[in-house]
Amino acid sequence: MAAPITGLLKPWTPRLFLVRWSRYNPYYLEPEPRKELYNMPETELTTEQKEERELKAVRPIKATTNSTTSSVFNDPVLSKFVNMMMRDGEKILARGILTQTLESLKRKQVEKYHKAPQGKKAEIECNPYAIFHQALENCMPVIGLASIQKGGKFYQVPVPLTDNRRRFLAMKWMITECRDNKNRRTLMYEKLSQELLAAYSKEGNVIKRKHELHKMAESNRAYAHYRWW
Amino acid sequence: MGEDPETFTQQDIDRSIAYLFPSGLFDKRARPLMKHPDEIFPKQQAVQWGADGRPFHFLFYTGKQSYYSLMHDTVAKVLAAEKQQVLLLSEGPVPQDTKPISLVGSRWLLKEELEELLVETISDHDYARFIQLMERLLSLPNCLSEKDFVQRYRKQLEIQSSKQQVAPLQYDENGVAYSTADGRRKTATCTVLLRDCGSGSISINGRDYLHYFPVLQDREQLMFPFHFLDMLGRFDGQCTVGGGGRSSQAGALRLAISRAMLSFLSEGQVESMRQAGLLTPDPRVKERKKPGQEGARRKFTWKKR
């Protein structure tokens, strides 16, 4: 923290402009909008949480974004998905599509629930949020490929992926799949709900794409030692 | 002049000097001032050698005697702590997971502050070595005895929530508590008047909030401060907003509502609001267009020839 502390609390531009920078001084910490965490009494906190609280007491905090609230319906994964679906800044349209998708998921599942025999009713998941999360988890690749140059040639080297990267890939594949491989007459929310249900039961094109990536990584196993990190 | 000589502070002195000796000079450092000589003249080192020419300090010929003597003392403490640790380990293994001295809430002195303390100039490399040595001292398990020594070279960080200015609560003629606040986001500005009525109705520019913000996201932002503090139906809001787009108007209203609610809250609630990110004004604005590029980041189409 080289700069004096009073100068940090103003809108900031960095001395050296790298490609990705933000108007907040790096001294600022991320906000925590969920309200349950603030009602916990002192006794239930672990040492790390106590230290985190002490740190937060002395550091300035960034402002919460437009799409985050303390509501129970606020989900960071869903917000990320809406942002990725958004085109030309039309958030209303993207959010509307997602709401329609969740509604159609619920309708399909409830229909299946009512048609199913008594024994099978407990297995059918009706919560669209649970289906979404499970489907996304089923689509997340475990290992990825990186293009590494060695001796003039580029090799596809199997590489571990961070959680963020895996989630991003799963969402990206889902969205591209729904945009490209659909009939001109089917709407986006319809195709998306079909793909999500397929991914939930581990079928469908997105799962196939994930398996292809895993197979490629397995076949390029010999180049794994090219990775240096 | 009618001033009380018993309670004459430095601020009053500055004010009087500025009044009695008006200066047309632009440079603030060239204007007349009246301060304690310690603040005006920089600290200098006293003469380091006696009448016979022999220096007092044994490290005088290093050139930076205070810095090297400080390093010397710190290394002695590190060696003593390591010796003690070896003795304790020989008696029996004692697992130590917790750090003895808490580092949260304070920071190391900056290089400039250390130079001021030692009254001599040190290089960046010297400063880095000093911090490295202190970190090494802190990593040893039995450094609690050196707490005072370490605290001398650490500066306490101030608690951020104490910087929040909470306006006192006002009461209108019916005895209803109310408070006003402003908020800004991008180019949208707004003012909010919150009344502790118990109705929960919010009007923006004379219209109901449901009509003004047909989008769910904006209404969620409006209700965020109320929902966070579980005070959803308690307040009655009259807001005026102008400028910006729908999203920035919602953000400005959220900030203004959070600020207006501060006068109704306790200290702990103010701190939770701050940690939830409700009280920070969002500094993100539209990035300017640069010459030679089409937009802020977009470059012109690259043509080979």
mmCIF file of C-alpha atoms in Angstrom, chain A residues 3-12 25:
data_model
loop_
_atom_site.group_PDB
_atom_site.id
_atom_site.type_symbol
_atom_site.label_atom_id
_atom_site.label_comp_id
_atom_site.label_asym_id
_atom_site.label_seq_id
_atom_site.Cartn_x
_atom_site.Cartn_y
_atom_site.Cartn_z
ATOM 1 C CA ALA A 3 -0.180 5.605 -1.545
ATOM 2 C CA PRO A 4 -1.321 7.493 1.593
ATOM 3 C CA ILE A 5 -4.590 6.161 2.928
ATOM 4 C CA THR A 6 -6.703 9.315 2.492
ATOM 5 C CA GLY A 7 -6.013 9.364 -1.229
ATOM 6 C CA LEU A 8 -7.426 5.862 -1.703
ATOM 7 C CA LEU A 9 -11.079 6.660 -1.151
ATOM 8 C CA LYS A 10 -11.540 8.605 -4.368
ATOM 9 C CA PRO A 11 -12.291 7.379 -7.902
ATOM 10 C CA TRP A 12 -8.980 6.104 -9.083
ATOM 11 C CA ASN A 25 -8.196 1.219 -5.951
#
